[in-house]
Amino acid sequence: MSEMPFMSPLQFEAGVAAPEVAEPEARAHWFVFKGDRLLVELGPPSPRPSDDLRVPARPSWARIPGLTDSGRAASALQKNNNPLWFEPARTLYLGRLAGIDCWAAEAPADAAAPPAGLAWEGLRALFSVLEDAHFALAGRAIQLLDWDRSHRYCGRCGAPTEAKAEERARVCPACRLAAYPRLSPAVMALVRRDGEILLARSPHFPPGMYSALAGFVEPGETLEQCLAREVEEEVGVRVSRIRYFASQPWPFPNSLMIAFVCDWVAGEIRPQAGEIEAANWFKVLHLPKLPSRISIARRLIDAMVEEMRGEA
Ligand SMILES: [Zn+2]
């Protein structure tokens, strides 16, 4: 299995109920978010160019603060003899990474600025900077915090919900409706024909960047049906020989990307108004700007281009 950003770390055991007794001052990993930004110790900007058009520069290094179970930082915070400097809006137990308990916490919107040496940073800027396992767990943490925050009340009767101890769910005590963390499956399609791949731009992409097509699965569709529909809607071409490539958890905000490659059968490119700003066939030796290696889109394009260059 190839490494995919955000995939669950091999040494991670997910859990829901926090351990009964934490050893005093035992180490724990804390994934603390304020909005969509993670609390990290952060180095100066790296002189290396960023591979992500959405990220002007990445930090030269970053790590999650080493907090103890009681919420005290082992490093930057403790040096100043300072506890976590705000009361979290919510905390969730995530499980254990190589035997160390992992927690997610949400800072309130009005939390004061972090002490010296700590900063809030977006996940995209931390890709390839933060340790891979911590980066992946940060992606898990932000999704679970968002889900927990959005399911405080029952969607059916409006009563306050309660967290279940034995599984990741919030249950309504009045009508018993259970809410589980939500995932939105999305299909990604790379269409190919003789020595060329079809790439497109959505209006919200950074200037000049093209990527594979993607769309959300609708109720009642198989992944293959979704792919055929999305490709026809977005660029007006028909495809066949749909082959699975790989999948990726994508926490922006809660997708599971399922990527495929397929062959062009018929149709001229006709970009869908409002959805697709431009779409073209690109020769594998002359490609436009592509998404960062953080995304499965780039891994799919790279793998197919390598394969097709080998065939040429
Ligand atoms: Zn209810």
XYZ file of C-alpha atoms and ligand atoms in Angstrom:
313
model
C 0.000 0.000 0.000
C 1.467 3.367 -0.957
C 1.524 6.138 1.620
C -1.302 8.606 1.174
C -1.431 11.899 3.094
C -4.098 11.765 5.856
C -4.247 7.948 5.882
C -4.521 6.513 9.374
C -1.015 5.912 10.808
C -0.058 2.226 11.065
C 0.761 2.581 14.752
C -2.559 4.249 15.600
C -5.346 2.484 17.476
C -8.557 4.504 17.396
C -10.501 4.753 20.638
C -13.523 6.607 21.926
C -13.492 6.332 25.716
C -10.563 8.018 27.413
C -8.468 5.752 29.638
C -9.711 5.741 33.244
C -6.471 6.733 34.925
C -3.809 8.754 33.248
C -0.454 8.660 34.957
C 0.235 12.068 36.426
C 2.039 14.252 33.895
C 2.069 11.385 31.357
C 2.809 12.527 27.820
C -0.035 12.894 25.374
C -0.409 14.233 21.865
C -2.807 17.172 21.661
C -4.336 18.247 18.364
C -5.697 21.659 19.287
C -7.623 23.606 16.666
C -8.893 27.135 16.492
C -11.236 27.101 13.492
C -9.303 25.217 10.806
C -5.871 26.025 12.223
C -3.752 23.693 14.308
C -1.678 24.691 17.345
C 1.996 24.044 16.556
C 5.480 25.008 17.520
C 6.706 26.622 14.365
C 10.043 27.406 12.769
C 10.787 30.285 10.369
C 9.540 30.118 6.748
C 11.422 27.585 4.634
C 13.500 28.915 1.721
C 12.373 25.879 -0.330
C 9.543 26.734 -2.741
C 6.121 25.357 -1.777
C 4.620 22.692 -4.090
C 1.119 24.015 -3.310
C -0.159 27.046 -5.222
C -2.490 27.696 -2.276
C 0.455 27.929 0.158
C 2.916 30.787 -0.511
C 5.574 29.360 1.841
C 5.822 26.459 4.273
C 7.505 26.678 7.675
C 10.989 25.109 7.832
C 9.761 22.869 10.667
C 6.707 22.404 12.866
C 5.612 20.067 15.604
C 2.578 19.656 17.789
C 3.293 20.934 21.283
C 4.181 18.118 23.675
C 1.417 18.527 26.210
C 1.018 16.277 29.226
C -2.321 14.601 29.973
C -3.239 17.326 32.385
C -3.043 19.781 29.515
C 0.334 21.262 30.349
C 2.856 21.595 27.584
C 6.083 19.725 28.073
C 8.103 22.161 26.016
C 7.265 25.714 24.967
C 4.389 26.199 27.366
C 6.056 24.536 30.306
C 9.188 26.579 29.892
C 7.048 29.554 30.796
C 5.341 27.464 33.481
C 2.090 28.105 31.652
C -0.911 25.756 31.348
C -3.019 25.622 28.142
C -4.058 29.260 28.268
C -7.770 28.826 27.558
C -10.668 26.564 28.498
C -11.286 24.297 25.439
C -14.755 24.528 23.882
C -14.626 20.717 23.489
C -12.172 17.859 23.856
C -12.376 14.414 22.259
C -10.269 11.345 22.913
C -8.890 9.990 19.628
C -6.971 6.830 20.580
C -3.315 5.863 20.968
C -0.386 6.461 18.654
C 2.466 4.050 19.425
C 1.121 3.803 22.965
C 0.683 7.553 23.554
C -2.821 8.914 24.170
C -4.064 11.375 21.543
C -6.618 14.112 22.131
C -8.379 16.676 20.002
C -9.391 20.020 21.463
C -11.082 23.123 20.149
C -10.059 26.579 21.276
C -12.900 29.056 21.752
C -13.159 31.769 19.101
C -12.095 34.402 21.633
C -8.988 32.539 22.878
C -6.084 34.926 23.405
C -3.054 34.766 21.092
C -0.713 31.835 21.820
C 2.419 32.349 23.928
C 5.765 32.892 22.219
C 6.946 29.880 20.194
C 3.425 28.620 19.421
C 1.176 29.521 16.503
C -2.047 28.555 14.720
C -1.314 27.167 11.249
C -3.481 25.744 8.442
C -3.080 22.049 7.551
C -2.077 22.656 3.942
C 0.965 24.650 5.042
C 1.945 21.835 7.417
C 1.940 19.057 4.793
C 5.423 17.487 4.538
C 6.527 19.686 7.473
C 4.713 18.080 10.396
C 5.534 14.416 11.109
C 3.299 12.305 8.789
C 1.493 10.466 11.598
C 0.723 13.728 13.403
C -0.419 15.345 10.165
C -2.832 12.462 9.548
C -4.198 12.582 13.083
C -4.676 16.343 12.783
C -6.861 15.599 9.726
C -8.859 13.099 11.782
C -9.106 15.500 14.734
C -10.445 18.462 12.769
C -13.179 16.320 11.203
C -14.282 14.844 14.534
C -14.275 18.256 16.248
C -16.372 19.689 13.429
C -18.801 16.771 13.598
C -19.076 16.983 17.402
C -19.734 20.742 17.233
C -22.385 20.310 14.507
C -24.321 17.535 16.303
C -24.873 19.028 19.752
C -28.617 18.977 19.044
C -30.794 16.268 17.558
C -31.524 16.847 13.875
C -34.984 15.283 14.278
C -36.403 16.678 17.539
C -33.960 19.372 18.602
C -33.094 17.945 22.040
C -29.447 18.199 23.219
C -27.531 15.023 22.249
C -25.141 12.980 24.403
C -21.835 11.395 23.411
C -21.888 7.595 23.476
C -19.104 6.032 25.514
C -18.566 2.851 23.500
C -18.597 4.150 19.932
C -18.133 7.401 18.021
C -21.733 8.601 18.006
C -23.963 11.240 19.564
C -27.392 10.026 20.614
C -30.600 11.909 21.321
C -31.947 10.901 24.774
C -35.497 11.939 23.738
C -35.993 10.129 20.407
C -32.878 7.857 20.269
C -31.677 9.203 16.907
C -27.947 8.482 16.610
C -25.549 10.674 14.631
C -22.267 9.207 13.415
C -19.323 11.152 11.956
C -20.299 12.135 8.441
C -18.200 11.271 5.391
C -18.980 12.560 1.913
C -17.644 10.153 -0.734
C -16.370 11.871 -3.850
C -15.181 10.251 -7.066
C -12.133 11.498 -8.940
C -11.697 10.660 -12.613
C -8.643 10.914 -14.830
C -9.765 10.457 -18.450
C -7.104 9.321 -20.906
C -6.743 8.743 -24.633
C -3.681 8.324 -26.919
C -0.828 9.989 -25.026
C -3.128 12.632 -23.506
C -5.059 13.191 -20.288
C -8.106 15.379 -19.713
C -7.590 18.035 -17.035
C -9.916 20.826 -15.997
C -10.092 23.974 -13.894
C -12.743 24.908 -11.415
C -13.254 28.699 -11.007
C -11.890 28.581 -7.422
C -8.528 26.989 -8.394
C -5.330 29.059 -8.124
C -4.463 30.703 -11.486
C -3.098 28.304 -14.105
C -3.765 25.106 -12.114
C -5.544 22.138 -13.678
C -6.588 18.850 -12.085
C -8.577 15.664 -12.625
C -12.393 15.825 -12.543
C -14.199 15.164 -9.275
C -17.714 15.090 -7.907
C -19.789 13.888 -4.967
C -21.598 10.559 -5.054
C -25.405 10.853 -5.069
C -27.763 8.528 -3.178
C -28.518 5.509 -5.363
C -25.322 5.657 -7.433
C -22.427 3.246 -7.651
C -18.983 4.847 -7.804
C -18.743 3.916 -11.490
C -22.132 5.508 -12.252
C -21.098 8.631 -10.381
C -17.901 8.821 -12.415
C -19.678 8.436 -15.764
C -22.304 11.056 -14.802
C -19.764 13.577 -13.446
C -17.511 13.312 -16.501
C -20.436 13.704 -18.889
C -21.917 16.646 -16.918
C -18.642 18.487 -16.415
C -16.967 18.081 -19.798
C -19.512 16.315 -22.054
C -17.431 13.245 -22.893
C -18.275 9.557 -22.467
C -15.862 7.054 -20.947
C -15.346 3.310 -20.476
C -12.910 0.861 -18.788
C -13.174 2.520 -15.370
C -10.292 1.230 -13.192
C -9.803 1.854 -9.473
C -6.610 3.681 -8.478
C -6.667 4.450 -4.722
C -8.576 6.352 -2.058
C -7.735 9.155 0.361
C -9.338 10.681 3.446
C -9.718 14.398 2.680
C -10.572 16.592 5.674
C -11.574 19.702 3.692
C -14.133 19.327 5.224
C -15.122 15.627 5.370
C -14.603 13.732 2.118
C -13.364 10.326 1.180
C -11.825 10.652 -2.284
C -12.020 7.536 -4.461
C -9.855 7.887 -7.545
C -10.204 6.102 -10.895
C -8.682 6.190 -14.335
C -10.829 5.645 -17.435
C -10.661 5.794 -21.225
C -12.299 8.338 -23.499
C -14.930 6.816 -25.802
C -16.769 9.682 -27.490
C -17.576 13.389 -27.322
C -15.794 16.715 -27.679
C -14.931 18.701 -24.534
C -17.805 20.993 -23.516
C -17.097 22.613 -20.097
C -20.110 22.852 -17.781
C -21.027 26.518 -17.203
C -20.345 27.680 -13.651
C -18.559 24.457 -12.644
C -15.686 24.153 -15.102
C -13.811 27.255 -16.190
C -11.616 25.447 -18.722
C -10.874 21.858 -19.735
C -8.349 20.478 -22.219
C -6.502 17.418 -23.403
C -2.871 17.679 -22.293
C -0.015 15.673 -23.761
C 1.767 13.842 -20.949
C 5.008 15.598 -21.852
C 3.428 19.081 -21.678
C 1.407 19.425 -18.513
C 0.037 22.603 -16.874
C 0.476 23.529 -13.192
C -0.827 20.672 -11.045
C -2.161 20.302 -7.483
C 0.188 19.645 -4.551
C 1.367 16.144 -3.576
C -0.923 16.526 -0.562
C -3.831 15.379 -2.766
C -4.687 12.094 -4.407
C -5.348 14.099 -7.599
C -1.632 14.723 -7.990
C -0.747 11.112 -7.141
C -3.248 9.856 -9.711
C -1.937 12.206 -12.411
C 1.716 11.394 -11.640
C 1.085 7.631 -11.706
C -0.799 7.724 -15.011
C 1.674 10.091 -16.654
C 4.555 7.820 -15.652
C 2.707 4.799 -17.034
C 1.808 6.571 -20.313
C 5.321 7.947 -20.797
C 6.520 4.358 -20.451
C 4.098 3.303 -23.194
C 5.135 6.103 -25.578
Zn -34.223 13.546 19.013
